[in-house]
C-alpha atoms as one frame of an Amber mdcrd trajectory, in Angstrom:
protein
   0.054  -0.341   0.071   1.835   3.535  -0.756   1.193   6.668   1.408  -1.225
   8.558  -0.905  -3.408   5.326  -0.310  -4.266   6.268   3.098  -5.417   9.656
   2.851  -8.198  10.808   4.575  -9.167  14.117   4.113  -7.073  15.669   0.463
  -6.608  19.860   1.434  -9.547  20.622  -0.856 -11.831  18.867   1.376 -10.452
  20.786   4.713 -10.997  24.061   2.876 -14.912  22.235   2.732 -14.633  22.080
   6.670 -13.803  26.006   7.479 -11.458  24.549   9.033  -8.995  26.631  11.349
  -5.858  24.515  10.643  -2.832  24.876  13.616  -0.123  22.408  12.800   2.601
  22.262  13.862   2.052  22.752  17.544   1.061  21.213  20.557  -1.308  21.513
  23.627   0.715  21.521  26.788  -1.281  22.728  29.488  -5.496  23.044  30.407
  -7.301  25.079  33.430 -10.425  22.919  33.628 -12.710  25.603  35.396 -11.288
  28.500  33.207 -12.188  27.184  30.035  -9.161  27.446  28.587  -5.679  25.798
  27.157  -1.543  26.152  26.109   0.161  25.611  23.079   3.450  24.676  22.407
   3.661  28.384  21.012   2.511  30.540  24.389  -0.983  31.281  22.849  -3.801
  30.452  24.693  -7.124  29.397  23.574 -10.487  29.486  25.951 -13.300  27.003
  25.174 -16.545  26.298  25.680 -16.825  21.919  24.772 -13.139  20.586  24.864
 -12.489  16.840  22.790 -10.339  14.779  24.094  -8.848  12.073  21.387  -5.522
  12.051  21.761  -4.673   8.272  21.308  -1.998   6.266  22.929   1.678   6.431
  23.056   4.070   3.001  22.164   5.678   1.030  25.531   9.016   0.738  25.161
  12.160  -1.581  25.881  15.780   0.079  27.242  17.535   0.070  23.969  14.347
   1.241  22.078  16.578   3.981  20.048  19.128   1.575  18.448  19.009   1.378
  14.538  17.164  -1.567  13.736  14.861  -1.051  16.695  11.006  -0.178  15.638
   7.409   0.236  16.701   4.882   0.483  15.413   2.329   3.450  15.573   2.515
   6.175  12.733   2.244   6.179   9.227   6.499   7.020   9.533   7.093   4.008
  11.181   4.773   1.439   8.942   6.930   2.355   5.822  10.574   2.247   7.971
   9.231  -0.953   8.874   7.784  -1.765   5.147  11.716  -0.734   3.845  13.687
  -2.820   7.119  11.654  -5.951   5.975  12.648  -5.335   2.489  16.061  -5.827
   3.027  15.738  -9.411   4.016  16.646  -9.354   7.475  16.215 -11.728  10.738
  13.435 -10.370  12.994  12.131 -10.704  16.052   9.194  -8.962  17.337   9.178
  -9.346  21.026   5.423  -9.202  22.768   2.942 -11.751  21.172  -0.185  -9.536
  21.290  -2.348  -8.594  18.325   0.707  -5.959  16.711   3.102  -8.752  17.299
   1.522 -12.268  15.852  -0.190  -9.891  12.677   3.828  -8.182  11.888   5.452
 -11.613  12.632   3.022 -13.284  10.555   3.478 -10.480   7.743   7.712 -10.927
   7.721   6.796 -14.788   7.853   5.020 -14.544   4.749   8.281 -12.631   2.927
   9.831 -15.823   3.947  12.157 -13.913   6.375  13.274 -15.671   9.312  10.997
 -14.964  12.001  10.982 -14.783  15.653   8.634 -14.212  18.966   9.456 -13.226
  22.182   6.585 -13.308  24.990   6.585 -13.455  28.712   3.389 -14.932  28.622
   3.232 -18.866  27.666   1.189 -18.680  24.589   0.349 -15.351  22.743  -2.874
 -13.440  22.816  -3.348 -15.103  26.506  -4.493 -11.795  28.119  -7.515 -11.449
  25.699  -8.479 -15.471  24.907  -7.182 -16.979  27.606  -4.952 -20.616  26.899
  -6.935 -22.669  24.886  -7.160 -19.812  21.770  -3.900 -18.898  22.848  -2.601
 -21.831  21.670  -3.908 -22.825  18.698  -3.120 -19.028  17.692   1.037 -20.971
  18.906   0.200 -23.723  16.434  -0.711 -21.510  13.482   2.180 -19.015  13.405
   4.551 -22.328  14.050   2.411 -24.126  11.401   3.914 -21.133   9.745   7.669
 -21.582  10.031   7.559 -19.121  12.942   9.347 -19.524  15.460   7.857 -19.059
  18.918   9.804 -18.709  22.317   6.778 -18.106  25.086   7.516 -18.167  28.643
  10.602 -16.389  28.544  11.323 -12.210  29.106  13.832  -9.950  26.981  16.420
  -9.138  29.473  18.106  -6.837  27.036  18.703  -5.505  23.623  22.666  -5.579
  22.355  24.382  -3.619  19.963  27.517  -3.060  17.768  28.336   0.517  17.410
  24.356   1.679  18.048  22.985  -0.788  15.557  20.675  -3.574  17.846  22.143
  -7.074  17.049  20.681  -9.584  19.285  18.029  -9.446  22.219  19.067 -11.294
  25.286  16.479 -13.096  26.539  15.244 -13.698  30.428  16.829 -17.668  29.866
  20.743 -16.548  28.970  20.603 -16.720  25.374  20.852 -14.452  22.578  18.462
 -14.200  19.270  20.850 -13.126  16.723  18.976 -10.393  14.823  18.693  -7.890
  12.312  15.556  -6.268  12.918  13.652  -5.654  16.330   9.617  -5.051  16.592
   8.227  -3.875  19.849   5.159  -5.086  20.008   4.987  -4.390  24.371   1.694
  -2.786  24.584   0.869   1.513  24.685  -0.389   3.745  27.314  -3.001   6.235
  26.996  -1.376  10.002  25.721  -2.389  12.063  28.764   0.706  13.521  29.505
  -0.641  17.246  29.429  -3.776  16.357  31.131  -1.708  16.138  34.177  -3.115
  18.559  37.016  -5.838  19.725  34.278  -8.706  18.422  37.282  -9.483  15.779
  35.110 -10.010  12.201  36.957  -6.925   9.529  34.728  -6.994   6.663  35.631
  -5.975   3.756  32.608  -7.400   6.802  30.261  -8.860   9.906  30.813 -12.428
   8.588  33.043 -15.688   8.934  31.289 -19.719   8.620  32.030 -21.906   6.072
  30.239 -22.003   9.424  27.523 -18.006   9.226  27.093 -18.233  12.621  29.567
 -15.480  13.601  31.879 -16.223  16.720  33.339 -19.286  18.885  32.334 -18.548
  20.437  28.579 -15.532  17.307  28.433 -15.954  14.587  26.001 -12.709  11.671
  25.216 -13.175   9.697  22.516 -10.897   6.746  21.001  -8.334   4.934  22.230
  -7.569   7.573  25.698 -11.638   7.129  26.962 -12.108   5.106  29.950 -16.096
   4.890  29.628 -18.736   3.553  30.755 -20.609   0.962  29.046 -24.146  -0.010
  30.996 -24.091  -3.013  28.294 -21.764  -5.026  30.331 -21.898  -2.985  33.430
 -18.121  -2.053  33.272 -15.815   0.560  32.401 -13.911  -0.300  29.089 -11.133
   1.251  27.034  -9.987  -0.428  23.559  -7.560   0.667  21.094  -9.030  -0.724
  17.756  -9.815   1.264  14.597 -14.161   1.067  14.645 -14.352   2.040  18.389
 -12.104   5.865  17.633 -14.496   6.697  15.020 -17.511   5.486  16.094 -16.504
   6.731  20.068 -16.183   9.890  17.486 -19.321  10.389  16.462 -21.226   9.188
  20.093 -19.204  12.002  21.648 -19.362  15.057  19.625 -23.421  13.965  19.505
 -23.297  14.380  23.273 -21.681  17.308  23.491 -23.929  19.092  21.066 -26.462
  18.144  23.842 -27.847  14.503  22.507 -27.110  12.615  25.684 -27.428   8.969
  24.476 -25.224   6.336  26.523 -22.562   4.371  24.298 -23.208   1.156  24.814
 -22.114  -1.190  21.758 -20.972  -3.984  21.377 -17.190  -4.578  20.894 -15.933
  -5.879  17.766 -12.124  -6.224  16.365 -10.678  -9.275  13.676  -6.836 -10.475
  13.750  -5.805 -11.717  10.564  -3.108 -14.343  11.450  -1.327 -15.284   7.655
  -4.618 -16.744   6.361  -6.954 -17.127   8.781  -8.670 -14.179  10.283 -10.511
 -14.017  13.850 -13.997 -11.915  13.887 -14.156 -11.565  17.724 -17.332  -9.580
  19.390 -17.906  -8.673  23.224 -16.096  -9.131  26.479 -13.540 -10.844  27.748
 -13.429 -11.458  31.125 -10.880 -12.786  33.736 -12.259 -16.007  34.625 -14.952
 -15.965  31.872 -15.966 -19.469  31.013 -14.935 -20.768  27.356 -16.869 -23.274
  25.161 -16.383 -24.540  21.583 -19.664 -24.161  20.481 -19.044 -24.542  16.401
 -17.175 -26.875  14.336 -13.618 -28.743  15.736 -10.614 -26.151  16.336  -8.238
 -28.539  14.848  -9.781 -27.465  11.110  -9.284 -24.056  11.622 -13.167 -23.351
  11.560 -14.532 -23.018  14.951 -16.429 -20.793  16.925 -16.160 -20.002  20.803
 -18.504 -18.351  23.000 -17.407 -16.550  26.833 -19.262 -16.780  29.841 -19.338
 -14.873  32.950 -21.682 -14.961  35.256 -24.551 -16.572  33.663 -24.212 -14.413
  30.701 -23.091 -15.048  26.990 -20.460 -12.045  27.206 -18.314 -12.927  24.253
 -17.868 -14.868  20.628 -14.841 -15.203  18.014 -14.361 -17.797  15.376 -16.371
 -17.634  12.820 -17.539 -14.292  11.022 -20.780 -15.405   9.933 -22.037 -17.155
  13.132 -20.601 -14.140  14.910 -21.829 -11.526  13.646 -25.326 -13.344  14.668
 -25.060 -13.557  17.641 -23.242  -9.987  18.471 -26.557  -8.241  19.025 -27.033
 -10.637  22.027 -24.313 -10.125  23.982 -25.374  -7.846  26.897 -24.005  -8.393
  30.885 -26.187  -6.457  32.244 -29.701  -7.639  30.729 -28.691 -10.932  28.695
 -30.655 -12.354  26.175 -28.675 -15.290  26.081 -27.951 -17.047  29.483 -25.465
 -19.298  28.932 -26.507 -22.051  30.772 -29.558 -21.637  29.143 -28.120 -21.420
  25.671 -25.903 -23.989  26.009 -28.293 -26.525  27.094 -31.197 -25.518  24.915
 -29.581 -24.705  21.758 -27.468 -26.004  19.255 -24.992 -25.551  15.747 -24.158
 -27.459  13.530 -24.862 -31.231  13.930 -25.347 -33.680  16.081 -22.562 -35.110
  16.133 -21.103 -31.212  16.518 -22.758 -30.669  19.352 -22.075 -34.100  21.212
 -18.185 -33.798  20.411 -17.552 -29.746  20.964 -20.516 -29.513  23.490 -23.798
 -27.979  23.192 -23.675 -24.521  20.593 -25.633 -21.414  20.585 -27.579 -20.509
  18.052 -27.846 -17.832  15.795 -31.465 -17.421  16.125 -31.451 -15.966  19.791
 -35.352 -15.870  21.080 -35.059 -15.790  24.691 -35.878 -12.266  25.951 -33.820
 -10.258  27.870 -33.678 -10.698  31.630 -33.165  -7.896  33.662 -29.904  -7.333
  36.345 -30.653  -7.262  39.280 -28.682  -4.778  41.879 -26.032  -7.327  42.920
 -25.304  -8.704  39.902 -21.820  -9.168  39.407 -19.737  -6.972  37.298 -17.003
  -8.472  35.058 -13.211  -7.590  35.613 -12.435  -5.537  32.369  -8.214  -4.390
  32.375  -7.990  -3.356  28.942 -10.062  -4.709  27.114  -9.519  -4.455  23.391
 -12.376  -4.253  20.717 -14.317  -1.572  18.042 -17.651  -0.782  17.727 -19.567
  -2.400  14.324 -23.082  -0.117  12.608 -22.964   2.579  15.804 -25.326   4.899
  13.731 -24.229   8.078  12.164 -26.260  11.524  12.570 -25.780  14.904  11.667
 -24.954  17.308  14.345 -26.465  21.334  14.679 -24.418  24.465  13.956 -22.162
  25.143  17.233 -23.639  28.668  16.544 -21.499  30.549  18.709 -19.752  27.895
  20.994 -16.552  27.502  20.499 -15.114  23.875  20.932 -11.631  22.275  20.854
 -10.562  18.546  19.561  -7.584  17.425  20.380  -6.000  14.711  18.284  -2.574
  12.642  18.483  -0.977  12.780  15.520   2.646  11.845  16.521   4.269  10.082
  18.557   5.148  11.364  22.667   2.719  12.016  25.347   1.676  15.650  24.360
  -1.398  16.292  23.108   0.077  17.428  19.350  -3.947  18.113  17.769  -6.242
  20.682  18.748  -9.709  21.250  16.876 -11.352  24.241  17.707 -14.962  24.883
  16.293 -16.666  28.842  16.989 -18.529  31.761  15.341 -20.059  29.094  13.622
 -19.557  25.903  12.292 -16.411  26.029  11.286 -13.176  24.987  13.233  -9.585
  24.765  13.549  -7.440  21.731  13.838  -3.615  21.816  15.362  -0.871  19.233
  15.090   1.690  17.649  13.159   1.721  19.079   9.558   3.788  16.372   8.066
   1.608  13.346   7.026  -2.600  12.723   7.859  -2.360  10.017  10.640  -4.376
   6.554   9.848  -7.330   6.492  12.295  -7.197  10.523  12.515 -10.215  11.999
  11.032 -12.287  15.098  10.757 -15.821  15.146  10.643 -18.143  18.276  10.012
């Protein structure tokens, strides 16, 4: 894919938005009570409404500044990594989450020597548990990717400022030309410290995505209460960023509609796509409900406190089940569904356990006050099918939208709308980052 194909809006498109672009400047400080912010050039801007959409910054390890060590967050990061991989290097991916395993699969598809290092015993254990993680491990081994699971990275070795090895906790060293660090990310809230906003694994928001009166957050940085699952969650996937932004802006403009999506995302590993809906709390019960994982085609369901809260696997079946995933008013009760519903043949049901039906007819059951809430830590997901809406003019109000357009823990994108429907955006002038978008 060429860089121009990921441009979200052309300069003429931006001009039609009547946007005042403050490019190349960062937001450095905020006074929530006084409704003012300060930019990196010293300019102060007042606001009536504020939308925080600063995203996340990748975690790094000591030695991450060495030549040959890559993180993957921006378009420039992706172009640099592509150029490095085309040179035919030995590759080590540090971290076996979604990013690490997908990059490893892409590199292995180029017939490169690839090793994945992960301190957990299997890939993707944190979101999906041991059983699904073991299946993902088998998938990678079947394609020739080497896995070093259950062992941490001790340090990166270098010669003359270029990475040459990855030393592991067991004392072994992997010779390497390119290292991809995929060890997670942290919400970009650095310049919000001291602002008066509540910060806890992101900007803490209510069900309306509101962090304080007239101040909202959306995307990777927003940690909001989702009434559908009775828990606070923060998601780091593309669809959520777009859909939550529309919801938050609508609420800023007085819609007052809770944001209650079913998280949805997918991961592509070689020629396999795993489609995912819902949440996957610690302690959830996993059941393979359709077909056999050994042939690579199956559907799994996750039950938590009596409700079906997550499904993954076959896209057709999981998408049919997704509207019924609900922890507080479940229309699929775990015991009832697995006792009576069936997917596929009787042999499937006998061999793999009773399946869930894609035609759920049970009436929703109201949650009680003592219904246990799922324990979600940085659950990752996206938002399918959220309805976009037209927004009225802001009239004489001032609205600031902050977007992150580069590296670091500062806010380097600011959008201000004032005196009617116009707005201004401040950020990096170099590129439009995938995942950032402005809507009028």
